[in-house]
CSV table of C-alpha atoms in Angstrom, one decimal:
chain,number,residue,atom,x,y,z
A,2,UNK,CA,-0.6,23.0,16.9
A,3,UNK,CA,2.1,25.7,16.7
A,4,UNK,CA,2.4,29.3,17.3
A,5,UNK,CA,2.6,32.1,14.6
A,6,UNK,CA,6.3,32.3,13.2
A,7,UNK,CA,8.0,35.5,12.7
A,8,UNK,CA,7.5,35.2,9.0
A,9,UNK,CA,4.0,34.5,9.1
A,10,UNK,CA,3.4,37.7,11.4
A,11,UNK,CA,5.3,39.7,8.8
A,12,UNK,CA,3.4,38.2,5.9
A,13,UNK,CA,-0.1,38.8,7.8
A,14,UNK,CA,0.9,42.6,7.7
A,15,UNK,CA,1.8,42.3,4.0
A,16,UNK,CA,-1.3,40.6,3.0
A,17,UNK,CA,-3.4,43.3,4.8
A,18,UNK,CA,-1.9,45.9,2.5
A,19,UNK,CA,-3.5,44.0,-0.3
A,20,UNK,CA,-6.7,43.2,1.6
A,21,UNK,CA,-7.8,46.6,2.9
A,22,UNK,CA,-9.4,48.7,0.0
A,23,UNK,CA,-7.4,51.9,1.4
A,24,UNK,CA,-4.1,50.3,0.7
A,25,UNK,CA,-4.9,48.1,-2.1
A,26,UNK,CA,-6.1,51.1,-4.6
A,27,UNK,CA,-2.6,52.9,-4.9
A,28,UNK,CA,-0.6,49.5,-5.0
A,29,UNK,CA,-2.8,48.1,-7.6
A,30,UNK,CA,-3.0,51.3,-10.0
A,31,UNK,CA,0.7,52.2,-9.8
A,32,UNK,CA,1.5,48.3,-10.4
A,33,UNK,CA,-1.0,48.3,-13.5
A,34,UNK,CA,0.3,51.6,-14.6
A,35,UNK,CA,3.9,50.4,-14.5
A,36,UNK,CA,3.1,47.1,-16.3
A,37,UNK,CA,1.3,49.0,-19.2
A,38,UNK,CA,4.7,50.7,-19.8
A,39,UNK,CA,7.1,47.9,-19.2
A,40,UNK,CA,9.0,48.4,-22.6
A,41,UNK,CA,9.4,52.1,-21.8
A,42,UNK,CA,10.4,51.8,-18.3
A,43,UNK,CA,14.3,52.4,-19.2
A,44,UNK,CA,13.5,55.5,-21.2
A,45,UNK,CA,14.3,58.9,-19.9
A,46,UNK,CA,11.5,60.6,-22.4
A,47,UNK,CA,8.8,58.3,-20.8
A,48,UNK,CA,9.8,59.3,-17.2
A,49,UNK,CA,9.8,63.0,-18.4
A,50,UNK,CA,6.0,62.5,-18.9
A,51,UNK,CA,5.1,59.9,-16.3
A,52,UNK,CA,6.4,61.5,-13.1
A,53,UNK,CA,4.2,64.8,-14.0
A,54,UNK,CA,1.4,62.8,-14.7
A,55,UNK,CA,1.9,60.8,-11.5
A,56,UNK,CA,2.1,64.1,-9.6
A,57,UNK,CA,-1.0,65.5,-11.1
A,58,UNK,CA,-3.0,62.4,-10.7
A,59,UNK,CA,-1.9,61.6,-7.0
A,60,UNK,CA,-4.8,63.9,-5.5
A,61,UNK,CA,-7.4,61.8,-7.3
A,62,UNK,CA,-5.7,58.5,-5.9
A,63,UNK,CA,-5.7,60.0,-2.7
A,64,UNK,CA,-9.1,60.9,-2.8
A,65,UNK,CA,-10.1,57.3,-3.4
A,66,UNK,CA,-7.8,56.3,-0.5
A,67,UNK,CA,-9.5,58.7,1.8
A,68,UNK,CA,-13.2,58.0,1.0
A,69,UNK,CA,-14.6,54.6,1.2
A,70,UNK,CA,-17.7,54.1,-1.0
A,71,UNK,CA,-19.1,50.9,0.8
A,72,UNK,CA,-22.7,49.4,0.6
A,73,UNK,CA,-24.9,51.4,-1.4
A,74,UNK,CA,-22.5,54.4,-1.9
A,75,UNK,CA,-20.2,52.3,-4.2
A,76,UNK,CA,-22.8,53.0,-7.3
A,77,UNK,CA,-21.8,56.6,-7.3
A,78,UNK,CA,-18.3,55.5,-8.4
A,79,UNK,CA,-19.9,54.1,-11.7
A,80,UNK,CA,-21.3,57.5,-12.2
A,81,UNK,CA,-17.9,59.3,-11.5
A,82,UNK,CA,-16.6,56.9,-14.4
A,83,UNK,CA,-19.3,57.7,-16.9
A,84,UNK,CA,-18.8,61.5,-16.0
A,85,UNK,CA,-14.8,61.0,-16.7
A,86,UNK,CA,-15.6,59.4,-20.1
A,87,UNK,CA,-18.1,62.2,-21.1
A,88,UNK,CA,-15.7,65.0,-19.8
A,89,UNK,CA,-12.4,63.6,-21.0
A,90,UNK,CA,-13.7,61.7,-24.1
A,91,UNK,CA,-10.7,59.3,-23.4
A,92,UNK,CA,-10.5,55.7,-22.6
A,93,UNK,CA,-7.7,53.2,-22.8
A,94,UNK,CA,-8.6,49.7,-23.9
A,95,UNK,CA,-5.2,48.3,-22.8
A,96,UNK,CA,-5.7,49.6,-19.3
A,97,UNK,CA,-9.2,48.3,-19.1
A,98,UNK,CA,-8.3,44.9,-20.3
A,99,UNK,CA,-5.3,44.7,-18.2
A,100,UNK,CA,-6.9,45.9,-15.0
A,101,UNK,CA,-10.0,43.8,-15.4
A,102,UNK,CA,-7.6,40.8,-15.8
A,103,UNK,CA,-5.4,41.5,-13.0
A,104,UNK,CA,-8.3,42.3,-10.6
A,105,UNK,CA,-10.0,38.9,-11.6
A,106,UNK,CA,-6.9,37.0,-11.5
A,107,UNK,CA,-6.0,38.4,-8.0
A,108,UNK,CA,-9.4,38.3,-6.1
A,109,UNK,CA,-11.0,35.1,-7.9
A,110,UNK,CA,-8.0,32.8,-8.7
A,111,UNK,CA,-5.1,33.9,-6.5
A,112,UNK,CA,-7.0,34.9,-3.3
A,113,UNK,CA,-10.2,33.0,-3.6
A,114,UNK,CA,-8.9,29.7,-5.1
A,115,UNK,CA,-5.2,29.3,-4.6
A,116,UNK,CA,-4.5,31.4,-1.3
A,117,UNK,CA,-7.3,30.0,0.4
A,118,UNK,CA,-6.6,26.4,-0.7
A,119,UNK,CA,-3.2,26.7,0.6
A,120,UNK,CA,-4.1,28.4,3.7
A,121,UNK,CA,-7.5,26.7,4.6
A,122,UNK,CA,-8.0,23.8,2.5
A,123,UNK,CA,-10.8,25.1,0.3
A,124,UNK,CA,-11.6,23.3,-2.8
A,125,UNK,CA,-9.3,23.9,-6.0
A,126,UNK,CA,-12.6,24.7,-7.8
A,127,UNK,CA,-13.5,27.6,-5.3
A,128,UNK,CA,-13.3,30.1,-8.2
A,129,UNK,CA,-16.5,28.6,-9.4
A,130,UNK,CA,-18.3,30.2,-6.5
A,131,UNK,CA,-16.0,33.0,-5.4
A,132,UNK,CA,-16.4,35.2,-8.5
A,133,UNK,CA,-19.9,35.7,-7.4
A,134,UNK,CA,-18.9,36.6,-4.0
A,135,UNK,CA,-16.7,39.0,-5.1
A,136,UNK,CA,-19.5,40.8,-7.3
A,137,UNK,CA,-21.8,40.7,-4.2
A,138,UNK,CA,-19.5,42.0,-1.7
A,139,UNK,CA,-20.5,45.4,-0.2
A,140,UNK,CA,-17.6,46.4,1.8
A,141,UNK,CA,-14.6,48.3,1.1
A,142,UNK,CA,-11.8,45.6,0.9
A,143,UNK,CA,-9.8,44.8,-2.1
A,144,UNK,CA,-12.6,42.1,-2.8
A,145,UNK,CA,-15.3,44.5,-3.6
A,146,UNK,CA,-15.4,44.6,-7.4
A,147,UNK,CA,-18.3,47.3,-7.7
A,148,UNK,CA,-15.9,49.6,-5.6
A,149,UNK,CA,-12.6,49.0,-6.7
A,150,UNK,CA,-13.0,48.4,-10.3
A,151,UNK,CA,-14.3,51.9,-11.0
A,152,UNK,CA,-11.9,53.4,-8.7
A,153,UNK,CA,-8.8,51.7,-10.3
A,154,UNK,CA,-10.3,52.7,-14.1
A,155,UNK,CA,-10.9,56.3,-13.0
A,156,UNK,CA,-7.3,56.6,-12.0
A,157,UNK,CA,-5.7,54.6,-14.6
A,158,UNK,CA,-7.6,56.2,-17.3
A,159,UNK,CA,-6.4,59.8,-15.9
A,160,UNK,CA,-3.0,58.6,-15.7
A,161,UNK,CA,-3.2,57.3,-19.5
A,162,UNK,CA,-4.7,60.4,-20.5
A,163,UNK,CA,-2.0,62.7,-18.6
A,164,UNK,CA,1.0,60.7,-20.0
A,165,UNK,CA,-0.2,59.9,-23.7
A,166,UNK,CA,1.1,63.4,-24.8
A,167,UNK,CA,3.6,66.2,-23.2
A,168,UNK,CA,1.8,67.5,-20.1
A,169,UNK,CA,0.1,71.0,-20.8
A,170,UNK,CA,-1.3,73.4,-18.2
A,171,UNK,CA,-4.8,72.7,-20.1
A,172,UNK,CA,-4.6,69.0,-19.6
A,173,UNK,CA,-3.2,69.1,-15.9
A,174,UNK,CA,-6.1,71.7,-15.2
A,175,UNK,CA,-8.9,69.4,-16.5
A,176,UNK,CA,-7.5,66.6,-14.4
A,177,UNK,CA,-7.2,68.6,-11.4
A,178,UNK,CA,-10.5,70.2,-11.9
A,179,UNK,CA,-12.3,66.8,-12.2
A,180,UNK,CA,-10.4,65.8,-9.0
A,181,UNK,CA,-11.6,68.7,-7.2
A,182,UNK,CA,-15.3,68.1,-8.7
A,183,UNK,CA,-15.4,64.7,-7.2
A,184,UNK,CA,-13.9,65.7,-3.8
A,185,UNK,CA,-16.9,68.0,-3.6
A,186,UNK,CA,-19.3,65.4,-4.5
A,187,UNK,CA,-17.7,62.7,-2.3
A,188,UNK,CA,-17.7,65.1,0.7
A,189,UNK,CA,-21.4,65.8,0.2
A,190,UNK,CA,-22.4,62.3,-0.5
A,191,UNK,CA,-20.5,61.1,2.7
A,192,UNK,CA,-21.8,63.9,4.9
A,193,UNK,CA,-25.4,63.5,3.8
A,194,UNK,CA,-25.7,59.8,3.3
A,195,UNK,CA,-22.9,57.8,5.3
A,196,UNK,CA,-25.3,57.4,8.4
A,197,UNK,CA,-24.9,53.9,9.8
A,198,UNK,CA,-22.1,54.3,12.0
A,199,UNK,CA,-22.8,53.4,15.8
A,200,UNK,CA,-23.1,56.2,18.4
A,201,UNK,CA,-20.6,55.6,21.1
A,202,UNK,CA,-20.8,56.4,25.0
A,203,UNK,CA,-18.9,59.6,25.7
A,204,UNK,CA,-18.7,59.3,29.4
A,205,UNK,CA,-15.8,56.9,30.9
A,206,UNK,CA,-17.2,53.6,32.7
A,207,UNK,CA,-18.7,54.6,35.9
A,208,UNK,CA,-19.6,51.0,37.5
A,209,UNK,CA,-16.5,49.8,39.2
A,210,UNK,CA,-16.6,46.7,41.7
A,211,UNK,CA,-14.5,47.7,44.6
A,212,UNK,CA,-15.8,44.9,46.7
A,213,UNK,CA,-15.7,41.1,46.6
A,214,UNK,CA,-14.8,39.6,42.9
A,215,UNK,CA,-18.1,37.9,41.5
A,216,UNK,CA,-15.9,35.4,39.8
A,217,UNK,CA,-12.3,34.1,40.2
A,218,UNK,CA,-11.9,33.5,36.7
A,219,UNK,CA,-13.5,34.6,33.3
A,220,UNK,CA,-13.4,32.6,30.0
A,221,UNK,CA,-14.5,34.7,26.8
A,222,UNK,CA,-15.1,32.4,23.8
A,223,UNK,CA,-15.4,34.7,20.6
A,224,UNK,CA,-16.9,33.0,17.5
A,225,UNK,CA,-15.0,35.2,15.1
A,226,UNK,CA,-17.5,36.2,12.2
A,227,UNK,CA,-20.4,34.7,13.4
A,228,UNK,CA,-23.8,36.1,12.1
A,229,UNK,CA,-26.6,36.5,14.6
A,230,UNK,CA,-29.5,35.1,12.4
A,231,UNK,CA,-27.6,32.2,11.3
A,232,UNK,CA,-26.4,31.6,14.8
A,233,UNK,CA,-30.0,31.2,15.8
A,234,UNK,CA,-30.7,28.9,12.5
A,235,UNK,CA,-27.8,26.6,13.8
A,236,UNK,CA,-28.4,23.4,15.9
A,237,UNK,CA,-26.3,24.0,18.8
A,238,UNK,CA,-27.5,21.9,21.8
A,239,UNK,CA,-24.6,22.6,24.2
A,240,UNK,CA,-24.7,26.3,23.7
A,241,UNK,CA,-28.4,26.5,23.9
A,242,UNK,CA,-28.4,24.8,27.1
A,243,UNK,CA,-25.6,26.8,28.6
A,244,UNK,CA,-27.2,30.1,27.4
A,245,UNK,CA,-30.3,29.2,29.1
A,246,UNK,CA,-28.8,28.6,32.3
A,247,UNK,CA,-27.2,32.3,32.2
A,248,UNK,CA,-28.1,35.4,30.5
A,249,UNK,CA,-28.6,36.2,26.8
A,250,UNK,CA,-28.5,39.7,25.2
A,251,UNK,CA,-30.3,40.0,22.1
A,252,UNK,CA,-29.2,43.3,20.7
A,253,UNK,CA,-25.3,43.8,21.1
A,254,UNK,CA,-24.0,46.0,18.4
A,255,UNK,CA,-20.4,45.7,17.0
A,256,UNK,CA,-18.2,48.8,16.1
A,257,UNK,CA,-17.5,50.5,12.8
A,258,UNK,CA,-15.6,49.5,10.9
A,259,UNK,CA,-16.3,45.9,11.8
A,260,UNK,CA,-12.7,44.4,11.2
A,261,UNK,CA,-11.4,41.7,13.5
A,262,UNK,CA,-8.6,43.6,15.0
A,263,UNK,CA,-10.8,46.7,15.4
A,264,UNK,CA,-13.4,44.8,17.0
A,265,UNK,CA,-11.1,42.7,19.5
A,266,UNK,CA,-9.5,46.2,20.2
A,267,UNK,CA,-12.8,47.7,21.2
A,268,UNK,CA,-13.9,44.7,23.2
A,269,UNK,CA,-11.0,44.4,25.2
A,270,UNK,CA,-10.3,48.0,25.9
A,271,UNK,CA,-13.8,49.2,26.1
A,272,UNK,CA,-13.1,52.1,24.0
A,273,UNK,CA,-14.3,53.1,20.3
A,274,UNK,CA,-11.9,52.9,17.5
A,275,UNK,CA,-11.1,56.7,17.3
A,276,UNK,CA,-9.9,56.0,21.0
A,277,UNK,CA,-7.9,53.0,20.9
A,278,UNK,CA,-6.5,54.0,17.3
A,279,UNK,CA,-7.0,50.7,15.6
A,280,UNK,CA,-9.0,51.5,12.3
A,281,UNK,CA,-8.5,48.6,10.1
A,282,UNK,CA,-6.9,45.1,10.0
A,283,UNK,CA,-3.8,46.9,8.6
A,284,UNK,CA,-2.3,48.5,11.7
A,285,UNK,CA,0.2,51.1,10.8
A,286,UNK,CA,1.4,51.8,14.2
A,287,UNK,CA,1.6,49.0,16.5
A,288,UNK,CA,-0.2,48.9,19.6
A,289,UNK,CA,-3.2,50.6,21.4
A,290,UNK,CA,-3.4,54.2,22.4
A,291,UNK,CA,-5.5,53.3,25.7
A,292,UNK,CA,-5.3,50.6,28.3
A,293,UNK,CA,-6.3,47.1,27.4
A,294,UNK,CA,-8.2,44.7,30.0
A,295,UNK,CA,-4.8,43.0,30.2
A,296,UNK,CA,-3.2,46.3,31.4
A,297,UNK,CA,-6.0,46.5,33.9
A,298,UNK,CA,-5.3,43.1,35.0
A,299,UNK,CA,-1.6,43.7,35.6
A,300,UNK,CA,-2.2,46.8,37.8
A,301,UNK,CA,-4.1,44.6,40.0
A,302,UNK,CA,-1.4,41.8,40.1
A,303,UNK,CA,-3.8,39.6,37.9
A,304,UNK,CA,-3.0,38.0,34.5
A,305,UNK,CA,-5.0,37.6,31.3
A,306,UNK,CA,-4.1,35.9,28.3
A,307,UNK,CA,-5.7,36.3,24.5
A,308,UNK,CA,-5.3,33.2,22.3
A,309,UNK,CA,-5.8,34.1,18.5
A,310,UNK,CA,-4.0,34.1,15.3
A,311,UNK,CA,-1.1,36.4,14.2
A,312,UNK,CA,-2.8,39.7,13.3
A,313,UNK,CA,-4.1,40.1,17.0
A,314,UNK,CA,-0.3,40.8,18.0
A,315,UNK,CA,-0.4,44.0,16.2
A,316,UNK,CA,-2.8,45.4,18.7
A,317,UNK,CA,-2.0,43.4,21.8
A,318,UNK,CA,1.6,42.4,21.4
A,319,UNK,CA,2.8,39.9,24.0
A,320,UNK,CA,-0.7,39.4,25.6
A,321,UNK,CA,-1.5,37.1,22.6
A,322,UNK,CA,-0.6,33.4,22.6
A,323,UNK,CA,-0.5,33.2,18.8
A,324,UNK,CA,-1.7,30.1,16.5
A,325,UNK,CA,-0.6,29.9,13.1
A,326,UNK,CA,-3.8,30.5,10.8
A,327,UNK,CA,-2.1,28.3,7.9
A,328,UNK,CA,-4.1,25.2,8.8
A,329,UNK,CA,-7.4,23.2,7.2
A,330,UNK,CA,-10.5,24.8,8.4
A,331,UNK,CA,-11.3,21.6,9.9
A,332,UNK,CA,-8.4,21.9,12.2
A,333,UNK,CA,-8.0,25.7,13.0
A,334,UNK,CA,-10.2,25.7,16.0
A,335,UNK,CA,-8.8,22.6,17.4
A,336,UNK,CA,-5.5,24.0,17.3
A,337,UNK,CA,-6.7,27.3,18.9
A,338,UNK,CA,-8.3,25.3,21.5
A,339,UNK,CA,-5.2,23.3,22.1
A,340,UNK,CA,-3.4,26.6,22.7
A,341,UNK,CA,-6.1,27.8,25.2
A,342,UNK,CA,-5.6,24.4,27.2
A,343,UNK,CA,-1.8,25.0,27.3
A,344,UNK,CA,-2.3,28.6,28.4
A,345,UNK,CA,-4.4,27.3,31.3
A,346,UNK,CA,-2.2,24.9,32.4
A,347,UNK,CA,1.2,26.8,32.2
A,348,UNK,CA,0.0,30.5,32.8
A,349,UNK,CA,-3.4,29.8,34.8
A,350,UNK,CA,-4.7,33.2,33.7
A,351,UNK,CA,-7.5,35.1,35.6
A,352,UNK,CA,-9.1,36.0,32.1
A,353,UNK,CA,-8.6,33.7,29.1
A,354,UNK,CA,-9.9,35.0,25.6
A,355,UNK,CA,-10.2,32.6,23.0
A,356,UNK,CA,-10.6,33.2,19.3
A,357,UNK,CA,-12.2,30.5,17.5
A,358,UNK,CA,-11.9,31.4,13.6
A,359,UNK,CA,-13.3,28.5,11.3
A,360,UNK,CA,-16.8,30.2,11.1
A,361,UNK,CA,-15.3,33.5,10.0
A,362,UNK,CA,-13.0,31.8,7.4
A,363,UNK,CA,-16.0,29.6,6.0
A,364,UNK,CA,-18.0,32.9,5.5
A,365,UNK,CA,-15.1,34.5,3.6
A,366,UNK,CA,-14.1,31.4,1.6
A,367,UNK,CA,-17.5,30.0,0.9
A,368,UNK,CA,-19.9,32.6,1.6
A,369,UNK,CA,-22.6,33.1,4.5
A,370,UNK,CA,-25.5,32.0,2.9
A,371,UNK,CA,-24.7,28.5,1.8
A,372,UNK,CA,-25.2,25.5,4.1
A,373,UNK,CA,-21.6,25.2,5.1
A,374,UNK,CA,-21.7,28.3,7.1
A,375,UNK,CA,-24.5,27.0,9.6
A,376,UNK,CA,-22.8,23.7,9.6
A,377,UNK,CA,-19.6,25.2,10.9
A,378,UNK,CA,-21.5,26.9,13.7
A,379,UNK,CA,-22.8,23.6,14.4
A,380,UNK,CA,-19.4,22.3,14.3
A,381,UNK,CA,-18.0,24.9,16.7
A,382,UNK,CA,-20.9,24.3,19.3
A,383,UNK,CA,-19.2,20.5,19.7
A,384,UNK,CA,-15.8,22.0,19.8
A,385,UNK,CA,-16.9,24.6,22.5
A,386,UNK,CA,-18.4,21.6,24.7
A,387,UNK,CA,-15.2,19.5,24.5
A,388,UNK,CA,-13.5,22.6,25.7
A,389,UNK,CA,-15.6,23.2,28.5
A,390,UNK,CA,-15.8,19.6,29.4
A,391,UNK,CA,-11.8,19.6,29.7
A,392,UNK,CA,-12.1,22.8,31.7
A,393,UNK,CA,-14.4,21.4,34.1
A,394,UNK,CA,-12.4,18.2,34.2
A,395,UNK,CA,-9.3,19.9,35.5
A,396,UNK,CA,-11.1,22.5,37.8
A,397,UNK,CA,-11.1,25.5,35.5
A,398,UNK,CA,-14.9,25.6,35.9
A,399,UNK,CA,-14.8,25.1,39.8
A,400,UNK,CA,-18.1,27.1,40.6
A,401,UNK,CA,-16.0,30.4,40.6
A,402,UNK,CA,-15.6,30.9,36.8
A,403,UNK,CA,-17.8,33.1,34.6
A,404,UNK,CA,-17.9,32.4,30.8
A,405,UNK,CA,-18.9,34.8,28.1
A,406,UNK,CA,-19.8,33.6,24.7
A,407,UNK,CA,-19.9,36.2,21.8
A,408,UNK,CA,-18.9,37.3,18.4
A,409,UNK,CA,-16.7,40.1,17.4
A,410,UNK,CA,-18.8,41.1,14.4
A,411,UNK,CA,-21.1,39.3,12.0
A,412,UNK,CA,-20.8,38.7,8.3
A,413,UNK,CA,-22.6,40.1,5.3
A,414,UNK,CA,-23.2,38.9,1.7
A,415,UNK,CA,-20.1,38.4,-0.8
A,416,UNK,CA,-16.9,37.2,0.6
A,417,UNK,CA,-18.1,37.1,4.2
A,418,UNK,CA,-18.1,40.9,4.0
A,419,UNK,CA,-17.6,42.7,7.4
A,420,UNK,CA,-16.4,46.0,8.0
A,421,UNK,CA,-19.3,48.6,6.9
A,422,UNK,CA,-22.4,47.2,8.7
A,423,UNK,CA,-24.3,45.9,6.4
A,424,UNK,CA,-27.2,43.4,7.2
A,425,UNK,CA,-25.7,40.6,9.0
A,426,UNK,CA,-22.7,42.2,10.2
A,427,UNK,CA,-24.0,44.8,12.8
A,428,UNK,CA,-25.6,42.6,15.8
A,429,UNK,CA,-23.4,39.6,17.5
A,430,UNK,CA,-24.6,36.7,19.5
A,431,UNK,CA,-23.7,37.4,23.2
A,432,UNK,CA,-24.3,35.5,26.3
A,433,UNK,CA,-23.0,34.9,29.9
A,434,UNK,CA,-23.2,31.9,32.4
A,435,UNK,CA,-21.4,30.7,35.5
A,436,UNK,CA,-20.1,32.5,38.6
A,437,UNK,CA,-21.8,35.8,39.4
A,438,UNK,CA,-24.3,35.6,36.4
A,439,UNK,CA,-27.9,35.6,36.8
A,440,UNK,CA,-29.7,32.5,35.3
A,441,UNK,CA,-32.6,32.3,32.9
A,442,UNK,CA,-32.5,35.9,31.9
A,443,UNK,CA,-32.9,37.5,28.3
A,444,UNK,CA,-32.1,41.2,28.1
A,445,UNK,CA,-33.3,43.0,25.1
A,446,UNK,CA,-31.9,46.4,25.9
A,447,UNK,CA,-29.3,47.3,23.5
A,448,UNK,CA,-25.6,46.7,24.2
A,449,UNK,CA,-22.2,46.9,22.6
A,450,UNK,CA,-19.2,44.9,22.2
A,451,UNK,CA,-17.6,47.8,24.2
A,452,UNK,CA,-19.3,46.6,27.3
A,453,UNK,CA,-17.2,43.4,27.5
A,454,UNK,CA,-14.1,45.0,28.9
A,455,UNK,CA,-15.7,46.7,31.9
A,456,UNK,CA,-17.8,43.8,32.6
A,457,UNK,CA,-14.7,41.4,32.8
A,458,UNK,CA,-13.2,43.8,35.0
A,459,UNK,CA,-16.6,44.1,37.3
A,460,UNK,CA,-16.6,40.1,37.5
A,461,UNK,CA,-12.9,40.2,38.5
A,462,UNK,CA,-13.1,43.0,40.9
A,463,UNK,CA,-10.6,45.2,39.1
A,464,UNK,CA,-10.7,48.7,37.9
A,465,UNK,CA,-11.7,49.1,34.4
A,466,UNK,CA,-9.1,50.1,31.6
A,467,UNK,CA,-8.3,53.8,31.4
A,468,UNK,CA,-10.1,55.0,28.3
A,469,UNK,CA,-13.1,52.5,28.8
A,470,UNK,CA,-16.5,54.1,27.9
A,471,UNK,CA,-18.3,50.4,27.8
A,472,UNK,CA,-20.9,49.9,30.6
A,473,UNK,CA,-21.0,47.2,32.9
A,474,UNK,CA,-23.5,44.6,31.9
A,475,UNK,CA,-25.4,44.7,35.4
A,476,UNK,CA,-28.6,43.2,34.0
A,477,UNK,CA,-26.5,39.8,33.5
A,478,UNK,CA,-25.2,39.8,37.2
A,479,UNK,CA,-26.7,37.7,39.9
A,480,UNK,CA,-28.5,40.1,42.5
A,481,UNK,CA,-29.3,42.8,40.0
A,482,UNK,CA,-32.8,43.4,38.6
A,483,UNK,CA,-33.5,43.3,35.0
A,484,UNK,CA,-34.7,47.0,33.9
């Protein structure tokens, strides 16, 4: 077990440029365009044509960066591509072949096979399954064939059309008019049909425990990327036993977009993404715009620690005890648990948040509808049991500790899709047991991962973070009645 190196932290940020669809699109289009014209790159005459073409096409590229077309909306992009072919009567075979070849190489062979083999130990034959996962993926990552390919082809065909001859006002006007028509259609489409985002509370958190703390310590275990339905299907005797001894919430919703850094930021601030400022795993401005639960604990003279992989540092900085994610998937959770043990022994925090990654990685590498995904949840059950027994033996579960089990988001079809709340992404496992928690309760009232931070603070008897709009999950607290 070793922490994430400085190189890995930077590399994770660079990788997110290629992973997130918004940043992937301009990088892929520009890179493919330059490769198409490698023999001409030293020619002044080429650049005299290329620079105006890039300027005229840039609004189209910007349009595709601004608008995601996830889930069912992505089919519109293929209608846009057909409209381009009918209107411009132009297609570039070289651009088509190169773009498809580069995209398939990057997603299926480099990302889905070589990268995952080196990072997680995925089989060298992973491409035999991964190509299907890319075709199925409904979210706006670079691994969404049905969104990224038509976007790239429309932008590349437009560039090739503009650069094929000296640019005239007529040709520029046609391209800009086409872009304006697509912008209008996209605006209407998203206004009328982009209707699956959660509704967040508007009022600040009201419940504050200014009396005696209900727990001396809180331990939160987050099974990253755990689908609720597959969680129910898995054999998990330890977690079932502990959940029965506490309170289970059946309808806990994640946030939009359901990316890991976004979700952890909302979980640990009690604020929606629009408030805390983290809108994807690609964090352009490091840090949060609101207080986190770690800040709230510091104000009260208490301490919290988050054990996770490098990309959580972008939001939480020094509050993260990072662990390298370059590890076989059979080892990554054991490494994270070893780091959590070290934090308990060396820091003795009032709050420990532990990210477990293997379930999420299994979904990304091998898909969520295969037996390996459920098997990984079952392995995670045994690892959590071992960790909790260790905590009990060393006095960290001394009758004054509350434990919270949850996921940050679920996963959909394809390459473990998560981000835009397709089936399987939206609802997550959530249960509490231990100090201050009522036994044997099942709460069906809808809740949100935003409720984690204010509930932690209520248990520990500290003020919630400034900016929190989540609610305290009082139905889970001993002495409170279930509504």
